Tab-separated table of C-alpha atoms in Angstrom:
chain	number	residue	atom	x	y	z
A	1	LEU	CA	74.624	145.279	73.181
A	2	GLN	CA	74.637	148.854	75.148
A	3	ALA	CA	77.333	149.822	74.246
A	4	GLU	CA	76.718	148.927	70.367
A	5	MET	CA	73.543	151.139	71.047
A	6	SER	CA	75.326	154.448	71.961
A	7	CYS	CA	76.564	154.272	68.400
A	8	LEU	CA	73.512	154.638	67.059
A	9	PRO	CA	72.423	158.369	66.411
A	10	ARG	CA	70.059	159.906	68.634
A	11	ARG	CA	66.688	160.760	66.937
A	12	GLY	CA	64.219	163.073	69.613
A	13	LYS	CA	63.923	162.110	72.886
A	14	GLN	CA	64.037	158.868	73.659
A	15	VAL	CA	61.282	156.730	75.830
A	16	PRO	CA	63.030	153.821	78.141
A	17	SER	CA	61.639	150.905	77.606
A	18	THR	CA	59.509	148.710	80.187
A	19	PRO	CA	60.610	145.008	80.598
A	20	ARG	CA	58.014	142.754	79.345
A	21	PRO	CA	56.013	140.265	82.123
A	22	PHE	CA	57.673	137.154	82.386
A	23	ARG	CA	55.177	134.912	80.908
A	24	SER	CA	55.343	131.234	81.609
A	25	THR	CA	55.284	128.768	78.499
A	26	LYS	CA	53.943	125.481	78.500
A	27	SER	CA	57.237	123.680	78.628
A	28	ALA	CA	58.513	125.802	81.666
A	29	SER	CA	55.575	124.903	83.487
A	30	LYS	CA	55.748	121.007	82.715
A	31	ALA	CA	59.745	120.979	83.344
A	32	ARG	CA	58.570	122.925	86.885
A	33	ARG	CA	56.192	119.758	87.256
A	34	ASP	CA	58.549	117.283	86.203
A	35	GLN	CA	60.956	118.913	88.707
A	36	ILE	CA	57.974	119.253	91.546
A	37	ASN	CA	56.537	115.735	90.789
A	38	ALA	CA	60.536	114.226	91.143
A	39	GLU	CA	60.715	115.770	94.500
A	40	LEU	CA	58.058	113.963	95.800
A	41	GLN	CA	58.966	110.769	94.876
A	42	ALA	CA	62.502	111.536	96.665
A	43	LEU	CA	60.446	112.099	99.809
A	44	ARG	CA	58.205	109.676	99.593
A	45	SER	CA	61.171	106.504	99.671
A	46	LEU	CA	62.580	107.809	102.651
A	47	LEU	CA	59.178	107.916	104.360
A	48	PRO	CA	59.589	104.881	107.550
A	49	ILE	CA	56.409	102.720	105.400
A	50	SER	CA	56.003	99.929	103.676
A	51	ALA	CA	56.493	99.716	99.726
A	52	ARG	CA	52.810	98.741	99.065
A	53	GLU	CA	51.884	101.972	101.151
A	54	LYS	CA	53.711	103.973	99.159
A	55	GLU	CA	52.778	103.167	96.182
A	56	ARG	CA	48.987	104.421	97.609
A	57	LEU	CA	50.149	107.376	98.355
A	58	SER	CA	48.323	110.926	96.781
A	59	TYR	CA	50.935	113.951	96.932
A	60	LEU	CA	48.962	115.153	99.619
A	61	HIS	CA	49.526	112.129	102.150
A	62	THR	CA	53.196	112.299	100.994
A	63	MET	CA	53.917	115.986	102.395
A	64	ALA	CA	51.054	115.300	105.471
A	65	LEU	CA	53.569	112.316	106.300
A	66	VAL	CA	57.044	114.571	105.489
A	67	CYS	CA	55.534	116.946	108.168
A	68	LEU	CA	54.771	114.362	111.072
A	69	GLN	CA	58.118	113.239	110.169
A	70	LEU	CA	59.823	116.706	110.510
A	71	ARG	CA	57.543	117.309	113.888
A	72	GLY	CA	58.778	113.783	115.911
A	73	ALA	CA	62.602	114.377	114.116
A	74	GLN	CA	62.898	118.028	115.737
A	75	LEU	CA	61.124	116.632	119.429
A	76	PHE	CA	62.723	113.357	119.349
A	77	PRO	CA	66.297	113.822	117.447
A	78	PRO	CA	68.230	110.932	117.397
A	79	ASP	CA	70.447	111.678	120.828
A	80	LEU	CA	67.588	112.450	122.989
A	81	ALA	CA	65.811	109.286	124.611
A	82	LEU	CA	62.453	108.254	123.933
A	83	PRO	CA	59.281	108.823	126.520
A	84	ALA	CA	58.786	105.267	127.972
A	85	GLY	CA	56.130	104.228	125.043
A	86	LEU	CA	57.604	105.415	121.730
A	87	ALA	CA	59.951	102.943	121.429
A	88	LEU	CA	57.620	99.876	121.849
A	89	GLY	CA	57.961	97.669	118.919
A	90	THR	CA	54.735	95.820	117.114
A	91	ASP	CA	54.304	92.865	119.264
A	92	LEU	CA	53.665	94.895	122.626
A	93	LEU	CA	51.832	97.764	120.845
A	94	SER	CA	49.165	95.148	119.979
A	95	LEU	CA	49.156	94.282	123.756
A	96	LEU	CA	47.873	97.799	124.631
A	97	PRO	CA	44.315	98.846	125.117
A	98	GLY	CA	44.400	101.178	122.847
A	99	PHE	CA	47.104	103.523	120.703
A	100	LEU	CA	49.709	106.326	121.511
A	101	LEU	CA	49.856	109.342	120.670
A	102	VAL	CA	51.651	112.312	120.929
A	103	LEU	CA	50.905	116.270	120.236
A	104	SER	CA	52.655	119.030	120.581
A	105	ALA	CA	51.873	122.660	123.049
A	106	SER	CA	49.423	123.037	119.938
A	107	GLY	CA	47.482	120.095	119.353
A	108	LYS	CA	49.334	118.822	116.129
A	109	LEU	CA	50.256	115.163	115.913
A	110	VAL	CA	53.473	114.353	116.308
A	111	TYR	CA	53.140	110.943	116.720
A	112	ILE	CA	50.802	108.003	116.502
A	113	SER	CA	51.549	104.574	117.313
A	114	GLU	CA	50.493	102.274	114.453
A	115	ASN	CA	47.813	100.034	115.967
A	116	VAL	CA	45.750	102.436	115.216
A	117	THR	CA	43.977	100.685	112.612
A	118	GLN	CA	42.582	97.834	115.562
A	119	VAL	CA	41.049	100.774	117.502
A	120	LEU	CA	39.906	103.185	114.379
A	121	GLY	CA	40.064	101.366	111.378
A	122	LEU	CA	42.521	103.422	109.510
A	123	SER	CA	45.830	103.311	109.357
A	124	VAL	CA	48.367	106.405	110.147
A	125	VAL	CA	48.032	107.734	106.756
A	126	GLU	CA	44.664	107.544	106.230
A	127	LEU	CA	44.469	108.734	109.593
A	128	LEU	CA	46.432	112.252	108.475
A	129	ALA	CA	44.681	112.606	105.585
A	130	GLN	CA	41.622	114.064	108.248
A	131	GLY	CA	44.639	117.006	108.799
A	132	ASP	CA	47.369	117.216	110.897
A	133	THR	CA	45.798	118.395	114.317
A	134	VAL	CA	44.145	116.183	117.173
A	135	PHE	CA	40.829	118.222	116.285
A	136	ASP	CA	40.706	116.976	112.780
A	137	ILE	CA	40.022	113.847	114.151
A	138	LEU	CA	37.803	114.569	116.678
A	139	ASP	CA	34.429	115.574	116.272
A	140	GLY	CA	33.937	118.414	116.249
A	141	GLN	CA	31.927	118.875	119.455
A	142	ALA	CA	34.570	117.479	121.421
A	143	HIS	CA	37.197	120.746	120.379
A	144	GLU	CA	35.828	122.996	123.123
A	145	ASP	CA	36.244	120.017	126.035
A	146	VAL	CA	39.542	119.537	124.630
A	147	ARG	CA	41.163	122.891	124.212
A	148	LYS	CA	40.007	123.320	127.566
A	149	GLN	CA	42.048	119.872	128.833
A	150	LEU	CA	44.863	120.806	127.038
A	151	LEU	CA	45.276	124.035	128.356
A	152	LEU	CA	44.400	122.801	132.141
A	153	ALA	CA	47.386	120.212	131.416
A	154	GLN	CA	49.773	122.167	130.364
A	155	GLU	CA	49.278	125.257	132.976
A	156	GLU	CA	50.068	122.312	134.890
A	157	PRO	CA	53.084	119.864	133.640
A	158	GLY	CA	52.535	116.186	134.585
A	159	ARG	CA	48.992	116.479	135.498
A	160	GLU	CA	47.276	113.477	134.082
A	161	VAL	CA	43.681	114.761	132.218
A	162	THR	CA	41.166	112.390	130.469
A	163	PHE	CA	38.724	113.912	127.369
A	164	VAL	CA	36.341	111.963	125.528
A	165	GLY	CA	35.491	112.455	121.702
A	166	GLU	CA	34.284	110.300	118.493
A	167	MET	CA	37.322	109.907	116.298
A	168	HIS	CA	36.442	109.487	112.614
A	169	THR	CA	36.664	105.799	111.749
A	170	SER	CA	37.381	103.912	108.348
A	171	LYS	CA	33.467	103.387	106.534
A	172	ALA	CA	33.430	99.854	106.993
A	173	PHE	CA	34.000	100.665	111.404
A	174	ARG	CA	31.139	103.270	110.894
A	175	LEU	CA	28.858	100.216	109.356
A	176	GLN	CA	29.649	97.986	111.877
A	177	HIS	CA	29.541	100.119	114.995
A	178	GLY	CA	27.002	102.933	114.081
A	179	GLY	CA	29.031	105.939	113.767
A	180	ASN	CA	32.587	106.868	114.606
A	181	ARG	CA	33.799	105.358	117.775
A	182	ALA	CA	34.288	107.388	121.157
A	183	VAL	CA	37.811	107.386	122.367
A	184	ALA	CA	38.793	108.273	125.443
A	185	VAL	CA	42.231	110.077	125.388
A	186	HIS	CA	43.928	110.146	129.127
A	187	GLY	CA	47.531	112.113	128.910
A	188	ARG	CA	49.934	114.829	130.089
A	189	PHE	CA	52.295	117.429	129.221
A	190	ALA	CA	55.844	116.335	129.447
A	191	ALA	CA	59.110	118.254	129.434
A	192	LEU	CA	61.466	117.170	126.701
A	193	SER	CA	65.465	118.781	126.999
A	194	GLN	CA	66.406	119.815	123.926
A	195	PRO	CA	70.402	119.746	122.614
A	196	ALA	CA	70.019	123.443	122.297
A	197	SER	CA	69.467	123.385	126.529
A	198	SER	CA	65.544	124.272	125.462
A	199	THR	CA	63.009	122.773	127.022
A	200	THR	CA	60.070	121.597	124.763
A	201	MET	CA	56.091	120.182	126.067
A	202	VAL	CA	54.993	117.411	124.107
A	203	PHE	CA	51.455	115.678	125.235
A	204	LEU	CA	51.605	111.929	125.924
A	205	ALA	CA	48.708	110.149	125.914
A	206	LEU	CA	46.851	106.587	125.217
A	207	CYS	CA	43.700	106.516	123.915
A	208	THR	CA	40.984	103.371	124.580
A	209	LEU	CA	37.361	102.934	123.609
A	210	VAL	CA	35.115	103.372	125.598
A	211	ALA	CA	31.122	102.715	125.000
A	212	ARG	CA	29.180	104.849	122.158
A	213	LEU	CA	28.909	108.151	123.820
A	214	PRO	CA	24.818	108.797	122.953
A	215	THR	CA	23.090	111.258	120.496
A	216	ASP	CA	20.110	113.621	121.037
A	217	GLY	CA	18.058	111.384	119.386
A	218	ASP	CA	18.246	108.303	121.402
A	219	ALA	CA	15.915	106.973	123.655
A	220	GLY	CA	18.495	106.824	126.436
A	221	SER	CA	20.056	110.591	127.519
A	222	GLN	CA	23.752	111.080	129.608
A	223	ASP	CA	22.328	109.077	132.726
A	224	ASP	CA	23.354	106.320	130.799
A	225	LEU	CA	26.701	107.179	131.402
A	226	PHE	CA	28.811	107.429	134.283
A	227	GLN	CA	32.369	108.469	134.830
A	228	SER	CA	34.756	106.533	137.876
A	229	THR	CA	37.771	107.369	139.564
A	230	HIS	CA	39.860	104.748	141.375
A	231	ILE	CA	43.453	104.345	142.953
A	232	LEU	CA	45.607	101.945	141.588
A	233	ASP	CA	44.239	99.279	143.563
A	234	MET	CA	40.977	100.100	142.025
A	235	THR	CA	39.245	100.962	145.199
A	236	PHE	CA	36.858	104.324	144.272
A	237	ILE	CA	37.581	107.639	144.889
A	238	ASP	CA	34.714	109.813	143.214
A	239	VAL	CA	31.739	108.100	140.935
A	240	THR	CA	29.401	110.310	138.940
A	241	GLU	CA	25.452	110.623	140.435
């Protein structure tokens, strides 16, 4: 085309033509949407959940689960031994007094054991709909204390910390228990040796139910609760006044 144009007689000063902006057509937009949907369906088919759960997944839930699986695969590759407890089967998980939780150093959710349903009334999929950090599944009043405790545990790896906060639950649980459930998160940071000779820190925790926290409108107060510390034979080390 350029060769043909060069053979044409020139009439005065030529003004260089500007390229026309690309305009998406309805057919092109539909083709892109169909391609995105096909890729999401492919990702959904690879998720290690039941076929019934896959059918109920929205696109947002699909991407949230994919992100959780990718974070877990990065921290726990197939050739890396899992920390004690993460390889428990369903039967053994049901015997725990709570559910297992693994967080990245920034508080991102890496692993949630399936028995979380027994504690919060929400499946792992439904819990991820709240967000992908521990702060998304906790009541806002606990956020500052959780940040402090995670920072403290990160500064001293191996030191066990505990924080208590209300976690979001299903509607049925809220009607039954009069609100969200108060959960004690007890855990510590542990170092994972990666194949590339680098070390990554993750927070490993057991989450158990505690008595319902009093609200500002309750007749009782924080005096209704006390906290104690024991050694393994349950001998008292400390107790609040």
